[in-house]
Short mmCIF file of C-alpha atoms in Angstrom, two decimals:
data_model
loop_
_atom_site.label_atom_id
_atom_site.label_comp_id
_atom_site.label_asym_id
_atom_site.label_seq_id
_atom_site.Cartn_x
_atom_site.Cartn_y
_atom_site.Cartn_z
CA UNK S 13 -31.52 16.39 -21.67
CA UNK S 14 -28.49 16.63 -24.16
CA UNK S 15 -28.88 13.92 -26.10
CA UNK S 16 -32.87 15.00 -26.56
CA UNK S 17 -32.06 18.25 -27.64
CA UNK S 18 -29.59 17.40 -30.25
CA UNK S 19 -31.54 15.63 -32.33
CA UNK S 20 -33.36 18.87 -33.93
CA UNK S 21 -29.95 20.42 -35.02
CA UNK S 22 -28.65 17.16 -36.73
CA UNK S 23 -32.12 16.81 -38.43
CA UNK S 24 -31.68 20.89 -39.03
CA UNK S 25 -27.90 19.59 -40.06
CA UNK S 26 -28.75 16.74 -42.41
CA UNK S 27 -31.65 19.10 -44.11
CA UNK S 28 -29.04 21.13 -45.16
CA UNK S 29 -26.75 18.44 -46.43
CA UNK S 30 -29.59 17.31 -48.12
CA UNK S 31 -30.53 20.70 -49.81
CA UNK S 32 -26.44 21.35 -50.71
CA UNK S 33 -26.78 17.71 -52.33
CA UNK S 34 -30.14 18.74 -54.04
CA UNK S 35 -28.29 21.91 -55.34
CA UNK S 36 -25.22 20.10 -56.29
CA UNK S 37 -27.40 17.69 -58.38
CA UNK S 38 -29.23 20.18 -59.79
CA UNK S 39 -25.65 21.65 -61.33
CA UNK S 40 -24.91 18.24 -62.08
CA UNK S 41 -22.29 17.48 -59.47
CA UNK S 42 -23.59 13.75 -57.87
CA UNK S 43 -22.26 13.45 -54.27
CA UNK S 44 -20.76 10.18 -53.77
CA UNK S 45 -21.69 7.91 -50.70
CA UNK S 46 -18.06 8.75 -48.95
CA UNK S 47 -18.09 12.55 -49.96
CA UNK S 48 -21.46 13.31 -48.35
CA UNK S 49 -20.57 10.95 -45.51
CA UNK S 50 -17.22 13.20 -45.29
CA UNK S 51 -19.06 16.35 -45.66
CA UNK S 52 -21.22 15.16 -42.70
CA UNK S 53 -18.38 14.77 -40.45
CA UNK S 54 -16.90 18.13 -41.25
CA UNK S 55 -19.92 19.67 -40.67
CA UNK S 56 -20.44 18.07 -37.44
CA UNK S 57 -17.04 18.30 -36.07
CA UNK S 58 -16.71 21.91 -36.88
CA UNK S 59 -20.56 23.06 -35.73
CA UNK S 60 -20.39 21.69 -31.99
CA UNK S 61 -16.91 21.45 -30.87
CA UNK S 62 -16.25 20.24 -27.04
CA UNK S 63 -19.57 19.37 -25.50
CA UNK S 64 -20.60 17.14 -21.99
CA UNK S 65 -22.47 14.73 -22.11
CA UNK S 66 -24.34 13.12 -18.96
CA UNK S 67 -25.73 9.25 -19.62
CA UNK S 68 -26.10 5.59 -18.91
CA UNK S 69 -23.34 3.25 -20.16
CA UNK S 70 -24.67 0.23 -22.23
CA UNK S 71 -23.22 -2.06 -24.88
CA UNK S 72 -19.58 -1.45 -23.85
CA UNK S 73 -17.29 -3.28 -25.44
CA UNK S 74 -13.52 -3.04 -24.80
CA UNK S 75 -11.27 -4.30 -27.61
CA UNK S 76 -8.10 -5.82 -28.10
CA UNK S 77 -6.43 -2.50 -28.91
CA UNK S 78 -7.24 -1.41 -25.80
CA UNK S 79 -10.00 1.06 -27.19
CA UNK S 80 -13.33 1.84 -25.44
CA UNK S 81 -17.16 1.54 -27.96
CA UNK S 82 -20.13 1.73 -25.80
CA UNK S 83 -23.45 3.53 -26.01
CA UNK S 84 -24.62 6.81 -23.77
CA UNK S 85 -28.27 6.79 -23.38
CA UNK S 86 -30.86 8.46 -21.32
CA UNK S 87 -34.76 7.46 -20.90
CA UNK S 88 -35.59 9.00 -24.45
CA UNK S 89 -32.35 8.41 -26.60
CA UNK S 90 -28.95 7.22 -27.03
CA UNK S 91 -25.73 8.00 -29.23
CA UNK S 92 -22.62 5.73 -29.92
CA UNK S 93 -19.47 6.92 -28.50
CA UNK S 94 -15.82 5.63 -29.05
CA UNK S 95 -13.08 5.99 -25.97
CA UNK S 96 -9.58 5.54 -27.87
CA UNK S 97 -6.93 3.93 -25.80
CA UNK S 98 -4.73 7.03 -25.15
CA UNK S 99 -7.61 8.67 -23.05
CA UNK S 100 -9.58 5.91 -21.59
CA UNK S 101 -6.02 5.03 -19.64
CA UNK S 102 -6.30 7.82 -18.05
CA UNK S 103 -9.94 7.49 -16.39
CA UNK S 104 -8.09 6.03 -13.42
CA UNK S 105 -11.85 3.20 -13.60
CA UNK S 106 -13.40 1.27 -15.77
CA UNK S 107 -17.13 1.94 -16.35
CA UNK S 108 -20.03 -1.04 -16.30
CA UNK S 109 -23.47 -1.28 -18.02
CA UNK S 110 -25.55 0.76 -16.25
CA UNK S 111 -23.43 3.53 -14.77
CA UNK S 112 -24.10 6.74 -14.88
CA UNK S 113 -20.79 8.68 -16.29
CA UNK S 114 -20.20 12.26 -16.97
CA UNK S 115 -17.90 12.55 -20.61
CA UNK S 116 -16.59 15.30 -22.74
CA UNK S 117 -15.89 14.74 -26.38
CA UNK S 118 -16.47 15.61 -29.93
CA UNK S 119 -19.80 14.71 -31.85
CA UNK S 120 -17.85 13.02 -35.32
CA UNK S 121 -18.92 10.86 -37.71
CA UNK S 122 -17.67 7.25 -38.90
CA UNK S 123 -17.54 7.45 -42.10
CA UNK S 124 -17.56 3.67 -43.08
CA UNK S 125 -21.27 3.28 -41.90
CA UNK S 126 -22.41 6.96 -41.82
CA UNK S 127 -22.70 6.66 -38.07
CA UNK S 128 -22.67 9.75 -36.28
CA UNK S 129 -20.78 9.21 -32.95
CA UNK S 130 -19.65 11.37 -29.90
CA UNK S 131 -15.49 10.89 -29.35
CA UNK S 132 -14.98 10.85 -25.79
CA UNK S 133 -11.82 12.53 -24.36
CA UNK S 134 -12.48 12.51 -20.38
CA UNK S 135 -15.09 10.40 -18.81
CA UNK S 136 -15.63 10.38 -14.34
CA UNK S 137 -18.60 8.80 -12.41
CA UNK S 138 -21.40 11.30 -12.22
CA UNK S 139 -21.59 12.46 -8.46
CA UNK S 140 -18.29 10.44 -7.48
CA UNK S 141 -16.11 12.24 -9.77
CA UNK S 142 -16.01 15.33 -7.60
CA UNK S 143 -15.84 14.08 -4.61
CA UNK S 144 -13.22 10.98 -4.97
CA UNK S 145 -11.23 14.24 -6.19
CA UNK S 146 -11.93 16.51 -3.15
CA UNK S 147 -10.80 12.93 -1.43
CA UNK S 148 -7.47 12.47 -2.80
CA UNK S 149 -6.71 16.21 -2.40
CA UNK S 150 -7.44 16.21 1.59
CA UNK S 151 -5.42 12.85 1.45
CA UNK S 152 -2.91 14.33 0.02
CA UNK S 153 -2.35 17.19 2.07
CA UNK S 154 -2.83 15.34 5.31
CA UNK S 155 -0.39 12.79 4.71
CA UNK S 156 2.32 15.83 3.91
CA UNK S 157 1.40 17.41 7.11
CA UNK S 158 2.27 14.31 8.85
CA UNK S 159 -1.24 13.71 10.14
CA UNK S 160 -0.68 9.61 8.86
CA UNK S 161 2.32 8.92 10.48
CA UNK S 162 2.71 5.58 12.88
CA UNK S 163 5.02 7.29 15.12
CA UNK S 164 1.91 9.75 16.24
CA UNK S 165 -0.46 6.53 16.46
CA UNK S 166 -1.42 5.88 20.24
CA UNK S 167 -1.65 2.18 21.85
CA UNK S 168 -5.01 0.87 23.36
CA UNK S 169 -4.57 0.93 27.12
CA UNK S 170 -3.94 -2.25 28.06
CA UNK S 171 -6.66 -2.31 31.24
CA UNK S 172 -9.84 -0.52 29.50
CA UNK S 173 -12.94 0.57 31.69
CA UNK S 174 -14.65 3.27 30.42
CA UNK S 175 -15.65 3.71 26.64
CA UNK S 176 -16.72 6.83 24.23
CA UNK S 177 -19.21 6.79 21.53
CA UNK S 178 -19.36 9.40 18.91
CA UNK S 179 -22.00 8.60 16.70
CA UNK S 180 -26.11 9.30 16.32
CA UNK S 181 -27.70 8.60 19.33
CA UNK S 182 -30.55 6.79 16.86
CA UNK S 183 -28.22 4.91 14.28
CA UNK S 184 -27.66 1.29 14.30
CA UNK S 185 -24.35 1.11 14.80
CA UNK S 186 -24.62 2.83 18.64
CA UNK S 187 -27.17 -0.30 19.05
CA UNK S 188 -24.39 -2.70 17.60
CA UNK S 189 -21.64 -1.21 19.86
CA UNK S 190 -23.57 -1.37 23.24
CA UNK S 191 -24.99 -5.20 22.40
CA UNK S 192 -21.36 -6.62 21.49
CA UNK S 193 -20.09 -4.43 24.82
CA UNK S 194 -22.52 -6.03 26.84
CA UNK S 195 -22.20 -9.55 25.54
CA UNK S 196 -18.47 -10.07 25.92
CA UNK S 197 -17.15 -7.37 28.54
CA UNK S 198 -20.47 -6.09 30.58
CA UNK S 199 -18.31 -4.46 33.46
CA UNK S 200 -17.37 -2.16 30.66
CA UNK S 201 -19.08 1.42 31.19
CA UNK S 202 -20.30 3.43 27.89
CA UNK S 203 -20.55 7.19 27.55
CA UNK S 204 -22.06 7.91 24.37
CA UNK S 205 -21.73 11.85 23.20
CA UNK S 206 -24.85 11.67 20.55
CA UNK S 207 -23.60 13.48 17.41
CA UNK S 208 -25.10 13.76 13.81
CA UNK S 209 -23.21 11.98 11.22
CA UNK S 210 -25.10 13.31 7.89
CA UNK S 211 -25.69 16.42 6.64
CA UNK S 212 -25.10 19.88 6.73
CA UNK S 213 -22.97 20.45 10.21
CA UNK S 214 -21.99 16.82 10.71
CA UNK S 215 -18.58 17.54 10.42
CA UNK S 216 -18.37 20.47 12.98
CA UNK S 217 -20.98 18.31 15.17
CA UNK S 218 -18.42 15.34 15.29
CA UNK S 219 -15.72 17.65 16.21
CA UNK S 220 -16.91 18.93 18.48
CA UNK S 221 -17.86 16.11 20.58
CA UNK S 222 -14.23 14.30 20.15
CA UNK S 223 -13.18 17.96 21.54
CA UNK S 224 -15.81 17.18 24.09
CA UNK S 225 -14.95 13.83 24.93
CA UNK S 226 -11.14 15.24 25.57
CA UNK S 227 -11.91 18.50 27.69
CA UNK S 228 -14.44 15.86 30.21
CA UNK S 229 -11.24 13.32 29.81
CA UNK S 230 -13.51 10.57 31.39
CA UNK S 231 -12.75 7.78 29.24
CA UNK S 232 -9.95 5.62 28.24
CA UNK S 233 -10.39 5.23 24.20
CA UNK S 234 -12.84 6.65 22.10
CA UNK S 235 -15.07 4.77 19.35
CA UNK S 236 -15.95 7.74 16.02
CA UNK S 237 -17.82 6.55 13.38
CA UNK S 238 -21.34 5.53 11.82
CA UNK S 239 -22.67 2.50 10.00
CA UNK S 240 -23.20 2.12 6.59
CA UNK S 241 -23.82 4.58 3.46
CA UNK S 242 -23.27 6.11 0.11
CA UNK S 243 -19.70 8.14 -0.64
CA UNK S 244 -22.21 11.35 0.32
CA UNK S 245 -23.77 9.64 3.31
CA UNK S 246 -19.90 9.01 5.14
CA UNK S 247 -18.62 12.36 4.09
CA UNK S 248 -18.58 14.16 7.39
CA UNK S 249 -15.31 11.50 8.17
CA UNK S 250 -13.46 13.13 5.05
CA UNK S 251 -13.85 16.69 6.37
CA UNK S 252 -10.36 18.58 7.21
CA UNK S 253 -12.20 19.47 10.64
CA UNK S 254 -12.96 15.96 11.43
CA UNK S 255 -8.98 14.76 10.58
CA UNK S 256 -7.54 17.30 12.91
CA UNK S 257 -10.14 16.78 16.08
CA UNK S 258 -9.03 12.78 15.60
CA UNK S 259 -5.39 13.95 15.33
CA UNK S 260 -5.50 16.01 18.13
CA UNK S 261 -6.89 14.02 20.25
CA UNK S 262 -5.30 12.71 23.34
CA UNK S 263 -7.12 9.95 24.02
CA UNK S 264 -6.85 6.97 21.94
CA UNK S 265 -9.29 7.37 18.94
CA UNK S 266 -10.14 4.08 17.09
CA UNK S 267 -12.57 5.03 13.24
CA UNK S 268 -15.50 2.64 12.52
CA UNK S 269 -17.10 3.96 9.79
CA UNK S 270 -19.00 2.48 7.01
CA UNK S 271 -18.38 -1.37 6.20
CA UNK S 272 -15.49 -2.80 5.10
CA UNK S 273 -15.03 -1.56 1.84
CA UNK S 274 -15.55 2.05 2.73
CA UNK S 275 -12.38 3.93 3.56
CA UNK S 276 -12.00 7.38 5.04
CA UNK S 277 -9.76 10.08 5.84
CA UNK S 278 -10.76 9.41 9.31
CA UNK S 279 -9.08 5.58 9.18
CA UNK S 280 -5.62 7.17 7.72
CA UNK S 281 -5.64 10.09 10.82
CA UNK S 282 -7.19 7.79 13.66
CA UNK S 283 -4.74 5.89 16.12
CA UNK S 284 -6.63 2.56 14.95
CA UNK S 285 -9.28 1.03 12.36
CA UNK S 286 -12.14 -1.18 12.88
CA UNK S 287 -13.64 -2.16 9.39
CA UNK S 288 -17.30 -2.03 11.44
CA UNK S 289 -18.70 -0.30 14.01
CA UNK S 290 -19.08 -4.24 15.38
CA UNK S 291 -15.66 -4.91 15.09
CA UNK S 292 -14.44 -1.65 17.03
CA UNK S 293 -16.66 -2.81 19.81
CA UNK S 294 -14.53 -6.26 19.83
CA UNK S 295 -11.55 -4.85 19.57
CA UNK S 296 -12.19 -2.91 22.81
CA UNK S 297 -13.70 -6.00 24.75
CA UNK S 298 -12.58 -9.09 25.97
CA UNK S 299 -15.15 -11.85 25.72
CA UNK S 300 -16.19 -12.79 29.49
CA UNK S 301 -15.65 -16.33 29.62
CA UNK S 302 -11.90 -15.48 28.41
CA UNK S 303 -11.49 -13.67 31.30
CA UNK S 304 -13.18 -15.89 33.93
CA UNK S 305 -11.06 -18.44 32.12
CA UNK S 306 -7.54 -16.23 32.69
CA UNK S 307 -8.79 -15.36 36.27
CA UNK S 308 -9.12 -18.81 37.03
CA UNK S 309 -5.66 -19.57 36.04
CA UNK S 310 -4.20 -16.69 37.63
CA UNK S 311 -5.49 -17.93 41.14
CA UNK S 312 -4.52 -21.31 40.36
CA UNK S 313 -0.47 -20.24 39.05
CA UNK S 314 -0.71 -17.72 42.79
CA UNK S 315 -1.54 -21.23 44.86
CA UNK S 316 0.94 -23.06 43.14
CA UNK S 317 3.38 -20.36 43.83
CA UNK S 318 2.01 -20.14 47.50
CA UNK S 319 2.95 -23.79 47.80
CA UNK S 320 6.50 -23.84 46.38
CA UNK S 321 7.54 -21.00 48.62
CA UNK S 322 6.42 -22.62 51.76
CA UNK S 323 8.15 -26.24 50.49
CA UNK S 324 11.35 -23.96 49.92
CA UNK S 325 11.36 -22.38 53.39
CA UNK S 326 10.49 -26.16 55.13
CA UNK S 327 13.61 -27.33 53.41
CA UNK S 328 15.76 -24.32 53.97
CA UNK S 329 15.20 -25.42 56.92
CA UNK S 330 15.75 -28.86 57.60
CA UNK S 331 19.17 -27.82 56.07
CA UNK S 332 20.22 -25.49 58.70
CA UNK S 333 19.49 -27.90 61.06
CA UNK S 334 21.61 -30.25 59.74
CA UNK S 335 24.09 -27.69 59.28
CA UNK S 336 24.48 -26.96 62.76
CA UNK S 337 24.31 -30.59 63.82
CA UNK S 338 27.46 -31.46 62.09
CA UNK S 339 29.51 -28.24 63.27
CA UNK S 340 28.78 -29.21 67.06
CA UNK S 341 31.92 -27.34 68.60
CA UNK S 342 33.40 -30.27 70.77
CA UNK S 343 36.96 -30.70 71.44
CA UNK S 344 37.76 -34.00 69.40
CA UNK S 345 36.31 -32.45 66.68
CA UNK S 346 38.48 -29.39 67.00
CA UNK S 347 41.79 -31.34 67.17
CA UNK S 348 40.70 -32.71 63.94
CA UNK S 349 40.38 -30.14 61.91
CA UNK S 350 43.23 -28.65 62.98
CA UNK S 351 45.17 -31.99 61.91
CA UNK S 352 43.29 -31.73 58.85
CA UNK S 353 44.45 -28.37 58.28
CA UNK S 354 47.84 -29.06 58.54
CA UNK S 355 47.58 -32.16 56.01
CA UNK S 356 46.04 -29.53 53.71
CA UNK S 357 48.84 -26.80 53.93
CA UNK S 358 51.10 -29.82 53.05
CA UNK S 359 49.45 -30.83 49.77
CA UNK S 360 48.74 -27.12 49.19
CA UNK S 361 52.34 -26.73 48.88
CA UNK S 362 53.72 -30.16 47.25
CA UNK S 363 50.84 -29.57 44.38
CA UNK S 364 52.32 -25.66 43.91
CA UNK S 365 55.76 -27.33 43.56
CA UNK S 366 54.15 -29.74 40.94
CA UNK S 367 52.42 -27.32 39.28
CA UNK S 368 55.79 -24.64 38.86
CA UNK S 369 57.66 -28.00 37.75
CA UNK S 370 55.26 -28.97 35.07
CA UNK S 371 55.11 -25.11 34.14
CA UNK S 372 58.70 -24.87 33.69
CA UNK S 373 59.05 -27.70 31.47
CA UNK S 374 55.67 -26.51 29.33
CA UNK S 375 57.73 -23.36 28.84
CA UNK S 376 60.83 -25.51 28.01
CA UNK S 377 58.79 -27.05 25.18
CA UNK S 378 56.79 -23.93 23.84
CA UNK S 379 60.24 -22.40 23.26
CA UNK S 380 61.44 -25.34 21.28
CA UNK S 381 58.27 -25.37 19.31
CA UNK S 382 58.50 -21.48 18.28
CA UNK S 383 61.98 -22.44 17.18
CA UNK S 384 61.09 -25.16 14.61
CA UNK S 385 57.79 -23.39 13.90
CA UNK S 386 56.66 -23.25 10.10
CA UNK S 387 54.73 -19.86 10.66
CA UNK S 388 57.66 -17.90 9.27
CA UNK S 389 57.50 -19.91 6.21
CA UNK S 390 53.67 -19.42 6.16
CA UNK S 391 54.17 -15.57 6.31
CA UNK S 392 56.31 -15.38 3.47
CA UNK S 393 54.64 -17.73 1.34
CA UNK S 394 51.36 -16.00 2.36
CA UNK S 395 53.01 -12.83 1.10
CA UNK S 396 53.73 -14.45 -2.56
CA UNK S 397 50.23 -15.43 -2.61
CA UNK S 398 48.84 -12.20 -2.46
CA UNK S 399 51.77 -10.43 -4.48
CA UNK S 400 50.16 -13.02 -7.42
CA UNK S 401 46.60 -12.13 -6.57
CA UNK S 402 47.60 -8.56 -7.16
CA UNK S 403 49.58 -9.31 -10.26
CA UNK S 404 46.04 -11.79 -11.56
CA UNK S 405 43.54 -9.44 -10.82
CA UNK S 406 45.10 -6.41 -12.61
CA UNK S 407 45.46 -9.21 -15.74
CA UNK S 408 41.79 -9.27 -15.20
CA UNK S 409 41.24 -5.58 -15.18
CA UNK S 410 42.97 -4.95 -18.34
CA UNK S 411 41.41 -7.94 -19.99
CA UNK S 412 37.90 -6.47 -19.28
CA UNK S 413 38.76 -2.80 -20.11
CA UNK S 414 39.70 -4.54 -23.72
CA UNK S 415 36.55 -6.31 -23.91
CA UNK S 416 34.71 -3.14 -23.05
CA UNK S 417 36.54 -0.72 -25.29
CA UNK S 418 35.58 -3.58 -28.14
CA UNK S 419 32.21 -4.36 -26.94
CA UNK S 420 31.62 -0.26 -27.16
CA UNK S 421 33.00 -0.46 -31.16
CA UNK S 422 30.68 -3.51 -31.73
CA UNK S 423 27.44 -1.56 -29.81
CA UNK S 424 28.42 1.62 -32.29
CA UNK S 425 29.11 -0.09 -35.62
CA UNK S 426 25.44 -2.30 -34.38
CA UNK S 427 23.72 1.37 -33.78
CA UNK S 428 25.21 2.35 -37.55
CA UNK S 429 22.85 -0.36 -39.31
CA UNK S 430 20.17 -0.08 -36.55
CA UNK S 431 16.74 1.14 -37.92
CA UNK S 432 16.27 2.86 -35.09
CA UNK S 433 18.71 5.35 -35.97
CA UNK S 434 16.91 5.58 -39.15
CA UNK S 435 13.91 6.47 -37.08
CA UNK S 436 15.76 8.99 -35.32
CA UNK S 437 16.83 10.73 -38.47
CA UNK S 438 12.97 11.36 -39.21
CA UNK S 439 11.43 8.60 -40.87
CA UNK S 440 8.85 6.34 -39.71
CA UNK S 441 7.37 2.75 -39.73
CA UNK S 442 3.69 2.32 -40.71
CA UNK S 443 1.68 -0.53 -39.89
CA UNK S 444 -2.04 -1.44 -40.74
CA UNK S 445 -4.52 -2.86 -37.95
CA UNK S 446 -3.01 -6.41 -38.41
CA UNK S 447 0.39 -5.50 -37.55
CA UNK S 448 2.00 -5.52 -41.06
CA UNK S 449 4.12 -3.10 -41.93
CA UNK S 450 2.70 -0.91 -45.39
CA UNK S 451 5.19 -0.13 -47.97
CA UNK S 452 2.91 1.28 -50.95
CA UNK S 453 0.25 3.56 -50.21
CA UNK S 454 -1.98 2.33 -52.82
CA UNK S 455 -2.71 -0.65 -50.06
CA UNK S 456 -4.57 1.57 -48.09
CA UNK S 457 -8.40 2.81 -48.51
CA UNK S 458 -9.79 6.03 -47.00
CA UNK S 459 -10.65 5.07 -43.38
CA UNK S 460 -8.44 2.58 -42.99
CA UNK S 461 -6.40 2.52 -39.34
CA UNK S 462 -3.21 2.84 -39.29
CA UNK S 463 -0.15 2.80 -36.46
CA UNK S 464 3.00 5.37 -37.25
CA UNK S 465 6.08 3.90 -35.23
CA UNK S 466 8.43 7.14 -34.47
CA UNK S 467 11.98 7.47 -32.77
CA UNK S 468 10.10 8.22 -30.00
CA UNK S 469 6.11 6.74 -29.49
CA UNK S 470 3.53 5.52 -32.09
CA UNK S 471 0.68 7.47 -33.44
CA UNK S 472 -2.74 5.36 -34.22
CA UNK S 473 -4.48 7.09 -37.33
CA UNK S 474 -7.16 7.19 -40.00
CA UNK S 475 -6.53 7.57 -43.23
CA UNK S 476 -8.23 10.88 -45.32
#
């Protein structure tokens, strides 16, 4: 590997150090412990340039300044590599002992403890890094094509009796689906349309079967997905062929793929998402003693209504009866309504009378009240009210446009003195690695870290 094969051309590289420092000595010029240390790192630096690098992370160590130190090792050897702030934070992850990372850098030395050391620039998962890229891309694209949208998203049919299965016929998740289907709902009927879910073809194999499933149109909803795997095991479900069979669909596609944690471009395009193959097969069934239990009532609410509308008519009833009992057309009877009809075209009339009476003299009063009404006083005083709020709140405006105008002459006198403007002019602020700001140069010592505050961003740098 990398890391094996470099070891010959830093022994060939410190050989020749050696023999320059051999020569040197020979004309009497001593190397000093930071000059060959420095002549080390320029050699390195300008030999190798970019490289890759393909390990194991171990002995990471993230500190305070955000900053990255960890070793990259493979079975036979290991180097020491630094990850400055700046580029880790734009990994997007954070690696762990153990993983197996792909990073490009620049072999360097630290000169401090003659360490030779690779500075990483970029670092990705090995394997993942491609794909989780390929991933986002698709995602992308879908979701600007409109493929995501809720508005598309189809409802479960309410009344469910025939399901689909997309998946392999030999997987454990078509095992988990049927034994959930046949513990809560058994009445349900299954059509499975076997399919291969790995591999070469997958994707054009489970395409073809929702395109199947659609042309037969024999089922209600359909069930597309697979049990558990690797980001290379589930990829078939983050093919572009796979999104727009789901999408086209006009049956009701729910995506169980994977476990819970696993996420596909399948779940984003499907109408719903069931984090299991399991839980896809509950979401389509209803447990049977819940529906014995709602049958039950339903029978028991259609008695009960049964009942009331039979008590309704017997009492309907009974009331006609009576009805016609009382209205029995005899003769006495007759004379007294009529009687009674006269009585009530008297007192129709006397009340009217009454009522015009107590009209007129409501009117009589209403008039008088308009008359000694304040309302007209009201109105005009109203008026002076808001004749002063006009008057106060222009008071106000021109009180705050003064307070601006001098606020705006404090803010640029303040700016004047500011040492940010002196920043902006050019000049800088320098700080060592405990925050203190350096006035005299002779404080520092070759290597020492340094942060350069500018008008606009900070530097972190070494000093030559």
């Amino acid at each position: 590997m990398f890391l094996s094969s470099l070891f010959p051309m830093l022994i060939f590289s410190f050989h020749f150090i050696h023999k320059k420092a051999v020569m040197a000595t020979q004309n009497k010029n001593i190397y000093s412990v930071s000059s060959l240390n420095r002549a080390a790192k320029n050699l390195l630096e300008s030999s190798l340039g970019v490289v890759w690098l393909s390990g194991e992370i171990s002995n990471l160590t993230i500190a305070v300044s955000g900053h990255w130190y960890f070793t990259l090792k493979d079975h036979s050897a290991q180097i020491k590599c630094a990850m400055f702030r700046g580029n880790n934070s734009r990994t997007g992850f954070t690696p762990k002992h153990g993983q197996q990372v792909l990073v490009r850098g620049k072999l360097s030395l630290y000169e401090a403890r003659g360490d030779y050391q690779l500075i990483a620039e970029t670092m990705a998962p090995e394997g993942d890094g491609l794909l989780k890229q390929q991933f986002e891309e698709l995602k992308f694209k879908l979701a600007a094509q409109g493929l995501f949208s809720e508005s598309t998203k189809k409802p479960l049919p309410e009344i469910i009796r025939r399901i689909g299965v997309i998946t392999s016929s030999t997987g454990a998740a078509l095992h988990d689906i049927l034994s959930i289907l046949q513990r809560r709902d058994p009445r349900l009927q299954v059509v499975v349309y076997p399919s291969q879910v790995q591999g070469q073809g997958s994707a054009f194999s489970v395409a073809s079967q929702i395109a199947l499933a659609n042309l037969r149109n024999e089922c209600d909803v359909l069930i597309v997905g697979r049990g558990g795997g690797s980001l290379e095991d589930l990829w078939c479900f983050n093919e572009e062929e796979v999104a727009y069979a789901i999408y086209n669909s006009h049956l009701p596609v729910i995506s169980a793929v994977g476990h819970e944690i696993d996420v596909t471009i399948s779940d984003f395009v499907a109408d719903h998402r069931a984090a299991t193959p399991s839980a896809a097969a509950e979401l389509v069934s209803q447990n049977k003693v819940f529906v014995s239990t709602q049958l039950n009532n339903l029978v028991a609410r259609l008695k009960q209504a049964m009942i009331n509308k039979l008590q309704h008519k017997a009492a309907l009833q009974n009331a006609l009866k009576q009805t016609l009992l009382q209205h029995d057309p005899k003769h006495k009877l007759q004379q007294k309504t009529q009687h009674l009809d006269e009585l009530s075209l008297r007192l129709q009339h006397a009340m009217r009378q009454k009522v015009q009476q107590q009209e007129s003299r409501v009117n009589q009063l209403q008039n008088r009240l308009q008359q000694a009404s304040p309302a007209h006083h009201i109105n005009i005083e109203q008026q002076k009210l808001q004749q002063l709020t006009r008057n106060l709140t222009q008071a106000i405006q021109l009180q705050l446009n003064d307070s601006e105008q001098n606020l705006h002459h404090q803010i640029q006198q303040l700016n004047a003195f500011s040492p940010l403007a002196t920043l902006a002019r050019g000049y800088a602020i320098v700080k060592d690695d405990q925050g203190k700001i350096i006035t005299n140069a002779a404080k520092l010592s070759t290597g020492d870290s340094i942060e350069v505050t500018l008008d606009k961003g900070k530097l972190n740098a070494v000093v030559n």
